[in-house]
Amino acid sequence: QVQLVESGGGLVQAGGSLRLSCTASERTFSGSAMGWFRQSPGKGRVFVAVITWSSANTYYADAVKGRFTISRDSAKSTVYLQMNNLKPEDTAVYYCAARSGHFRIASMTWMSEYDYWGQGTQVTVSS
């Protein structure tokens, strides 16, 4: 059982930046990918970004392309989400997720593809 611990959320003004971190409990993460989802008040959880663990390929939701960057430090079993030029509509609880099985591009945006989840971290962007 892999546990994911997130950190880095907070309150920021529009146009500002935040960096989220998520560390897996495994000393060496053995899964195929780690990613981020977010959930705004009254809405469902949606895909934000994902990075494949072995090759570090990255994929983003259209809403965050060019503003967010996902990266990973395999030695620390940690994934990061650098968020720049934040907008009020980015306000949400951000969840880290990890996939243990083979990574599939066609379904990478589906919550059901991910086996482990963090507890979530709040990001609030004021206008």
mmCIF file with all atom_site columns, C-alpha atoms in Angstrom:
data_model
loop_
_atom_site.group_PDB
_atom_site.id
_atom_site.type_symbol
_atom_site.label_atom_id
_atom_site.label_alt_id
_atom_site.label_comp_id
_atom_site.label_asym_id
_atom_site.label_entity_id
_atom_site.label_seq_id
_atom_site.pdbx_PDB_ins_code
_atom_site.Cartn_x
_atom_site.Cartn_y
_atom_site.Cartn_z
_atom_site.occupancy
_atom_site.B_iso_or_equiv
_atom_site.pdbx_formal_charge
_atom_site.auth_seq_id
_atom_site.auth_comp_id
_atom_site.auth_asym_id
_atom_site.auth_atom_id
_atom_site.pdbx_PDB_model_num
ATOM 1   C CA . GLN A 1 1   ? 0.000   0.000  0.000   1.00 0.00 ? 1   GLN A CA 1
ATOM 2   C CA . VAL A 1 2   ? 1.492   3.314  -1.111  1.00 0.00 ? 2   VAL A CA 1
ATOM 3   C CA . GLN A 1 3   ? 0.704   6.443  0.841   1.00 0.00 ? 3   GLN A CA 1
ATOM 4   C CA . LEU A 1 4   ? 0.915   9.855  -0.793  1.00 0.00 ? 4   LEU A CA 1
ATOM 5   C CA . VAL A 1 5   ? 1.547   13.000 1.227   1.00 0.00 ? 5   VAL A CA 1
ATOM 6   C CA . GLU A 1 6   ? 0.958   16.394 -0.362  1.00 0.00 ? 6   GLU A CA 1
ATOM 7   C CA . SER A 1 7   ? 2.164   19.822 0.680   1.00 0.00 ? 7   SER A CA 1
ATOM 8   C CA . GLY A 1 8   ? 2.490   23.330 -0.678  1.00 0.00 ? 8   GLY A CA 1
ATOM 9   C CA . GLY A 1 9   ? -1.052  24.623 -0.957  1.00 0.00 ? 9   GLY A CA 1
ATOM 10  C CA . GLY A 1 10  ? -2.119  28.031 0.274   1.00 0.00 ? 10  GLY A CA 1
ATOM 11  C CA . LEU A 1 11  ? -3.590  31.411 -0.549  1.00 0.00 ? 11  LEU A CA 1
ATOM 12  C CA . VAL A 1 12  ? -2.137  33.463 -3.381  1.00 0.00 ? 12  VAL A CA 1
ATOM 13  C CA . GLN A 1 13  ? -3.211  36.467 -5.423  1.00 0.00 ? 13  GLN A CA 1
ATOM 14  C CA . ALA A 1 14  ? -4.091  36.142 -9.083  1.00 0.00 ? 14  ALA A CA 1
ATOM 15  C CA . GLY A 1 15  ? -0.934  36.100 -11.179 1.00 0.00 ? 15  GLY A CA 1
ATOM 16  C CA . GLY A 1 16  ? 1.075   34.537 -8.395  1.00 0.00 ? 16  GLY A CA 1
ATOM 17  C CA . SER A 1 17  ? 2.759   31.137 -8.120  1.00 0.00 ? 17  SER A CA 1
ATOM 18  C CA . LEU A 1 18  ? 2.702   28.089 -5.898  1.00 0.00 ? 18  LEU A CA 1
ATOM 19  C CA . ARG A 1 19  ? 4.522   24.749 -5.950  1.00 0.00 ? 19  ARG A CA 1
ATOM 20  C CA . LEU A 1 20  ? 2.833   21.595 -4.763  1.00 0.00 ? 20  LEU A CA 1
ATOM 21  C CA . SER A 1 21  ? 4.765   18.504 -3.692  1.00 0.00 ? 21  SER A CA 1
ATOM 22  C CA . CYS A 1 22  ? 3.673   14.916 -3.270  1.00 0.00 ? 22  CYS A CA 1
ATOM 23  C CA . THR A 1 23  ? 5.879   12.213 -1.789  1.00 0.00 ? 23  THR A CA 1
ATOM 24  C CA . ALA A 1 24  ? 5.185   8.500  -1.998  1.00 0.00 ? 24  ALA A CA 1
ATOM 25  C CA . SER A 1 25  ? 5.832   6.300  1.027   1.00 0.00 ? 25  SER A CA 1
ATOM 26  C CA . GLU A 1 26  ? 7.843   3.833  -1.046  1.00 0.00 ? 26  GLU A CA 1
ATOM 27  C CA . ARG A 1 27  ? 11.559  4.539  -0.879  1.00 0.00 ? 27  ARG A CA 1
ATOM 28  C CA . THR A 1 28  ? 11.636  3.931  -4.618  1.00 0.00 ? 28  THR A CA 1
ATOM 29  C CA . PHE A 1 29  ? 8.309   4.492  -6.309  1.00 0.00 ? 29  PHE A CA 1
ATOM 30  C CA . SER A 1 30  ? 7.531   1.396  -8.336  1.00 0.00 ? 30  SER A CA 1
ATOM 31  C CA . GLY A 1 31  ? 4.501   2.616  -10.233 1.00 0.00 ? 31  GLY A CA 1
ATOM 32  C CA . SER A 1 32  ? 4.228   3.896  -13.797 1.00 0.00 ? 32  SER A CA 1
ATOM 33  C CA . ALA A 1 33  ? 2.976   7.441  -13.266 1.00 0.00 ? 33  ALA A CA 1
ATOM 34  C CA . MET A 1 34  ? 2.047   10.130 -10.786 1.00 0.00 ? 34  MET A CA 1
ATOM 35  C CA . GLY A 1 35  ? -0.271  12.989 -11.413 1.00 0.00 ? 35  GLY A CA 1
ATOM 36  C CA . TRP A 1 36  ? -2.519  15.720 -10.089 1.00 0.00 ? 36  TRP A CA 1
ATOM 37  C CA . PHE A 1 37  ? -6.263  16.199 -10.111 1.00 0.00 ? 37  PHE A CA 1
ATOM 38  C CA . ARG A 1 38  ? -8.294  19.057 -8.673  1.00 0.00 ? 38  ARG A CA 1
ATOM 39  C CA . GLN A 1 39  ? -11.782 19.545 -7.332  1.00 0.00 ? 39  GLN A CA 1
ATOM 40  C CA . SER A 1 40  ? -13.528 22.903 -7.133  1.00 0.00 ? 40  SER A CA 1
ATOM 41  C CA . PRO A 1 41  ? -16.500 23.514 -4.825  1.00 0.00 ? 41  PRO A CA 1
ATOM 42  C CA . GLY A 1 42  ? -19.606 21.842 -6.181  1.00 0.00 ? 42  GLY A CA 1
ATOM 43  C CA . LYS A 1 43  ? -17.757 20.163 -9.045  1.00 0.00 ? 43  LYS A CA 1
ATOM 44  C CA . GLY A 1 44  ? -16.219 16.798 -9.754  1.00 0.00 ? 44  GLY A CA 1
ATOM 45  C CA . ARG A 1 45  ? -12.549 15.923 -9.565  1.00 0.00 ? 45  ARG A CA 1
ATOM 46  C CA . VAL A 1 46  ? -10.758 16.618 -12.851 1.00 0.00 ? 46  VAL A CA 1
ATOM 47  C CA . PHE A 1 47  ? -7.397  15.797 -14.364 1.00 0.00 ? 47  PHE A CA 1
ATOM 48  C CA . VAL A 1 48  ? -4.662  18.442 -14.235 1.00 0.00 ? 48  VAL A CA 1
ATOM 49  C CA . ALA A 1 49  ? -1.367  16.810 -15.211 1.00 0.00 ? 49  ALA A CA 1
ATOM 50  C CA . VAL A 1 50  ? 0.539   13.531 -15.148 1.00 0.00 ? 50  VAL A CA 1
ATOM 51  C CA . ILE A 1 51  ? 4.150   12.420 -15.527 1.00 0.00 ? 51  ILE A CA 1
ATOM 52  C CA . THR A 1 52  ? 5.337   8.964  -16.455 1.00 0.00 ? 52  THR A CA 1
ATOM 53  C CA . TRP A 1 53  ? 7.856   7.740  -13.950 1.00 0.00 ? 53  TRP A CA 1
ATOM 54  C CA . SER A 1 54  ? 10.471  6.020  -16.106 1.00 0.00 ? 54  SER A CA 1
ATOM 55  C CA . SER A 1 55  ? 10.636  8.406  -19.067 1.00 0.00 ? 55  SER A CA 1
ATOM 56  C CA . ALA A 1 56  ? 9.251   11.602 -17.490 1.00 0.00 ? 56  ALA A CA 1
ATOM 57  C CA . ASN A 1 57  ? 6.785   12.205 -20.303 1.00 0.00 ? 57  ASN A CA 1
ATOM 58  C CA . THR A 1 58  ? 4.290   14.864 -19.299 1.00 0.00 ? 58  THR A CA 1
ATOM 59  C CA . TYR A 1 59  ? 0.667   15.530 -20.188 1.00 0.00 ? 59  TYR A CA 1
ATOM 60  C CA . TYR A 1 60  ? -1.560  18.456 -19.225 1.00 0.00 ? 60  TYR A CA 1
ATOM 61  C CA . ALA A 1 61  ? -5.170  19.508 -19.225 1.00 0.00 ? 61  ALA A CA 1
ATOM 62  C CA . ASP A 1 62  ? -5.833  22.309 -21.707 1.00 0.00 ? 62  ASP A CA 1
ATOM 63  C CA . ALA A 1 63  ? -6.846  24.654 -18.885 1.00 0.00 ? 63  ALA A CA 1
ATOM 64  C CA . VAL A 1 64  ? -3.342  24.625 -17.388 1.00 0.00 ? 64  VAL A CA 1
ATOM 65  C CA . LYS A 1 65  ? -1.055  24.212 -20.412 1.00 0.00 ? 65  LYS A CA 1
ATOM 66  C CA . GLY A 1 66  ? 1.642   26.861 -20.491 1.00 0.00 ? 66  GLY A CA 1
ATOM 67  C CA . ARG A 1 67  ? 1.076   27.816 -16.844 1.00 0.00 ? 67  ARG A CA 1
ATOM 68  C CA . PHE A 1 68  ? 1.646   24.603 -14.865 1.00 0.00 ? 68  PHE A CA 1
ATOM 69  C CA . THR A 1 69  ? 4.654   22.310 -14.983 1.00 0.00 ? 69  THR A CA 1
ATOM 70  C CA . ILE A 1 70  ? 4.789   18.805 -13.563 1.00 0.00 ? 70  ILE A CA 1
ATOM 71  C CA . SER A 1 71  ? 8.115   17.234 -12.699 1.00 0.00 ? 71  SER A CA 1
ATOM 72  C CA . ARG A 1 72  ? 9.489   14.420 -10.595 1.00 0.00 ? 72  ARG A CA 1
ATOM 73  C CA . ASP A 1 73  ? 12.481  13.553 -8.474  1.00 0.00 ? 73  ASP A CA 1
ATOM 74  C CA . SER A 1 74  ? 12.727  9.785  -8.649  1.00 0.00 ? 74  SER A CA 1
ATOM 75  C CA . ALA A 1 75  ? 15.389  9.644  -5.935  1.00 0.00 ? 75  ALA A CA 1
ATOM 76  C CA . LYS A 1 76  ? 12.891  11.186 -3.520  1.00 0.00 ? 76  LYS A CA 1
ATOM 77  C CA . SER A 1 77  ? 9.781   9.456  -4.923  1.00 0.00 ? 77  SER A CA 1
ATOM 78  C CA . THR A 1 78  ? 8.320   12.946 -5.217  1.00 0.00 ? 78  THR A CA 1
ATOM 79  C CA . VAL A 1 79  ? 6.260   14.690 -7.859  1.00 0.00 ? 79  VAL A CA 1
ATOM 80  C CA . TYR A 1 80  ? 5.917   18.459 -8.104  1.00 0.00 ? 80  TYR A CA 1
ATOM 81  C CA . LEU A 1 81  ? 3.395   20.795 -9.662  1.00 0.00 ? 81  LEU A CA 1
ATOM 82  C CA . GLN A 1 82  ? 4.726   24.284 -10.335 1.00 0.00 ? 82  GLN A CA 1
ATOM 83  C CA . MET A 1 83  ? 1.779   26.596 -10.856 1.00 0.00 ? 83  MET A CA 1
ATOM 84  C CA . ASN A 1 84  ? 2.422   30.021 -12.380 1.00 0.00 ? 84  ASN A CA 1
ATOM 85  C CA . ASN A 1 85  ? 0.127   32.850 -13.432 1.00 0.00 ? 85  ASN A CA 1
ATOM 86  C CA . LEU A 1 86  ? -2.584  31.475 -11.184 1.00 0.00 ? 86  LEU A CA 1
ATOM 87  C CA . LYS A 1 87  ? -6.189  32.485 -11.826 1.00 0.00 ? 87  LYS A CA 1
ATOM 88  C CA . PRO A 1 88  ? -9.209  32.521 -9.485  1.00 0.00 ? 88  PRO A CA 1
ATOM 89  C CA . GLU A 1 89  ? -10.622 29.584 -11.440 1.00 0.00 ? 89  GLU A CA 1
ATOM 90  C CA . ASP A 1 90  ? -7.629  27.503 -10.333 1.00 0.00 ? 90  ASP A CA 1
ATOM 91  C CA . THR A 1 91  ? -9.040  27.572 -6.799  1.00 0.00 ? 91  THR A CA 1
ATOM 92  C CA . ALA A 1 92  ? -9.592  23.957 -5.768  1.00 0.00 ? 92  ALA A CA 1
ATOM 93  C CA . VAL A 1 93  ? -8.423  21.110 -3.612  1.00 0.00 ? 93  VAL A CA 1
ATOM 94  C CA . TYR A 1 94  ? -5.519  19.502 -5.432  1.00 0.00 ? 94  TYR A CA 1
ATOM 95  C CA . TYR A 1 95  ? -5.034  15.751 -5.139  1.00 0.00 ? 95  TYR A CA 1
ATOM 96  C CA . CYS A 1 96  ? -1.957  13.716 -5.925  1.00 0.00 ? 96  CYS A CA 1
ATOM 97  C CA . ALA A 1 97  ? -2.522  10.324 -7.548  1.00 0.00 ? 97  ALA A CA 1
ATOM 98  C CA . ALA A 1 98  ? -0.339  7.355  -8.436  1.00 0.00 ? 98  ALA A CA 1
ATOM 99  C CA . ARG A 1 99  ? -0.799  4.533  -10.890 1.00 0.00 ? 99  ARG A CA 1
ATOM 100 C CA . SER A 1 100 ? 0.813   1.168  -10.217 1.00 0.00 ? 100 SER A CA 1
ATOM 101 C CA . GLY A 1 101 ? -0.074  -0.599 -13.455 1.00 0.00 ? 101 GLY A CA 1
ATOM 102 C CA . HIS A 1 102 ? 1.000   0.041  -17.036 1.00 0.00 ? 102 HIS A CA 1
ATOM 103 C CA . PHE A 1 103 ? 0.483   3.676  -18.058 1.00 0.00 ? 103 PHE A CA 1
ATOM 104 C CA . ARG A 1 104 ? -2.191  4.214  -20.681 1.00 0.00 ? 104 ARG A CA 1
ATOM 105 C CA . ILE A 1 105 ? -2.397  7.554  -22.500 1.00 0.00 ? 105 ILE A CA 1
ATOM 106 C CA . ALA A 1 106 ? -5.973  6.950  -23.636 1.00 0.00 ? 106 ALA A CA 1
ATOM 107 C CA . SER A 1 107 ? -7.261  6.788  -20.075 1.00 0.00 ? 107 SER A CA 1
ATOM 108 C CA . MET A 1 108 ? -4.760  8.934  -18.184 1.00 0.00 ? 108 MET A CA 1
ATOM 109 C CA . THR A 1 109 ? -7.429  11.519 -17.342 1.00 0.00 ? 109 THR A CA 1
ATOM 110 C CA . TRP A 1 110 ? -9.689  8.989  -15.640 1.00 0.00 ? 110 TRP A CA 1
ATOM 111 C CA . MET A 1 111 ? -9.722  8.847  -11.854 1.00 0.00 ? 111 MET A CA 1
ATOM 112 C CA . SER A 1 112 ? -10.244 5.093  -12.040 1.00 0.00 ? 112 SER A CA 1
ATOM 113 C CA . GLU A 1 113 ? -6.792  4.653  -13.603 1.00 0.00 ? 113 GLU A CA 1
ATOM 114 C CA . TYR A 1 114 ? -5.076  5.673  -10.382 1.00 0.00 ? 114 TYR A CA 1
ATOM 115 C CA . ASP A 1 115 ? -4.617  3.307  -7.484  1.00 0.00 ? 115 ASP A CA 1
ATOM 116 C CA . TYR A 1 116 ? -3.474  5.638  -4.728  1.00 0.00 ? 116 TYR A CA 1
ATOM 117 C CA . TRP A 1 117 ? -4.536  9.119  -3.675  1.00 0.00 ? 117 TRP A CA 1
ATOM 118 C CA . GLY A 1 118 ? -3.299  11.798 -1.352  1.00 0.00 ? 118 GLY A CA 1
ATOM 119 C CA . GLN A 1 119 ? -5.463  13.622 1.149   1.00 0.00 ? 119 GLN A CA 1
ATOM 120 C CA . GLY A 1 120 ? -5.612  16.820 -0.894  1.00 0.00 ? 120 GLY A CA 1
ATOM 121 C CA . THR A 1 121 ? -4.220  20.300 -0.406  1.00 0.00 ? 121 THR A CA 1
ATOM 122 C CA . GLN A 1 122 ? -6.207  23.530 -0.743  1.00 0.00 ? 122 GLN A CA 1
ATOM 123 C CA . VAL A 1 123 ? -5.183  26.152 -3.278  1.00 0.00 ? 123 VAL A CA 1
ATOM 124 C CA . THR A 1 124 ? -7.041  29.457 -3.139  1.00 0.00 ? 124 THR A CA 1
ATOM 125 C CA . VAL A 1 125 ? -6.440  32.214 -5.690  1.00 0.00 ? 125 VAL A CA 1
ATOM 126 C CA . SER A 1 126 ? -7.858  35.617 -4.858  1.00 0.00 ? 126 SER A CA 1
ATOM 127 C CA . SER A 1 127 ? -8.762  38.168 -7.530  1.00 0.00 ? 127 SER A CA 1
#
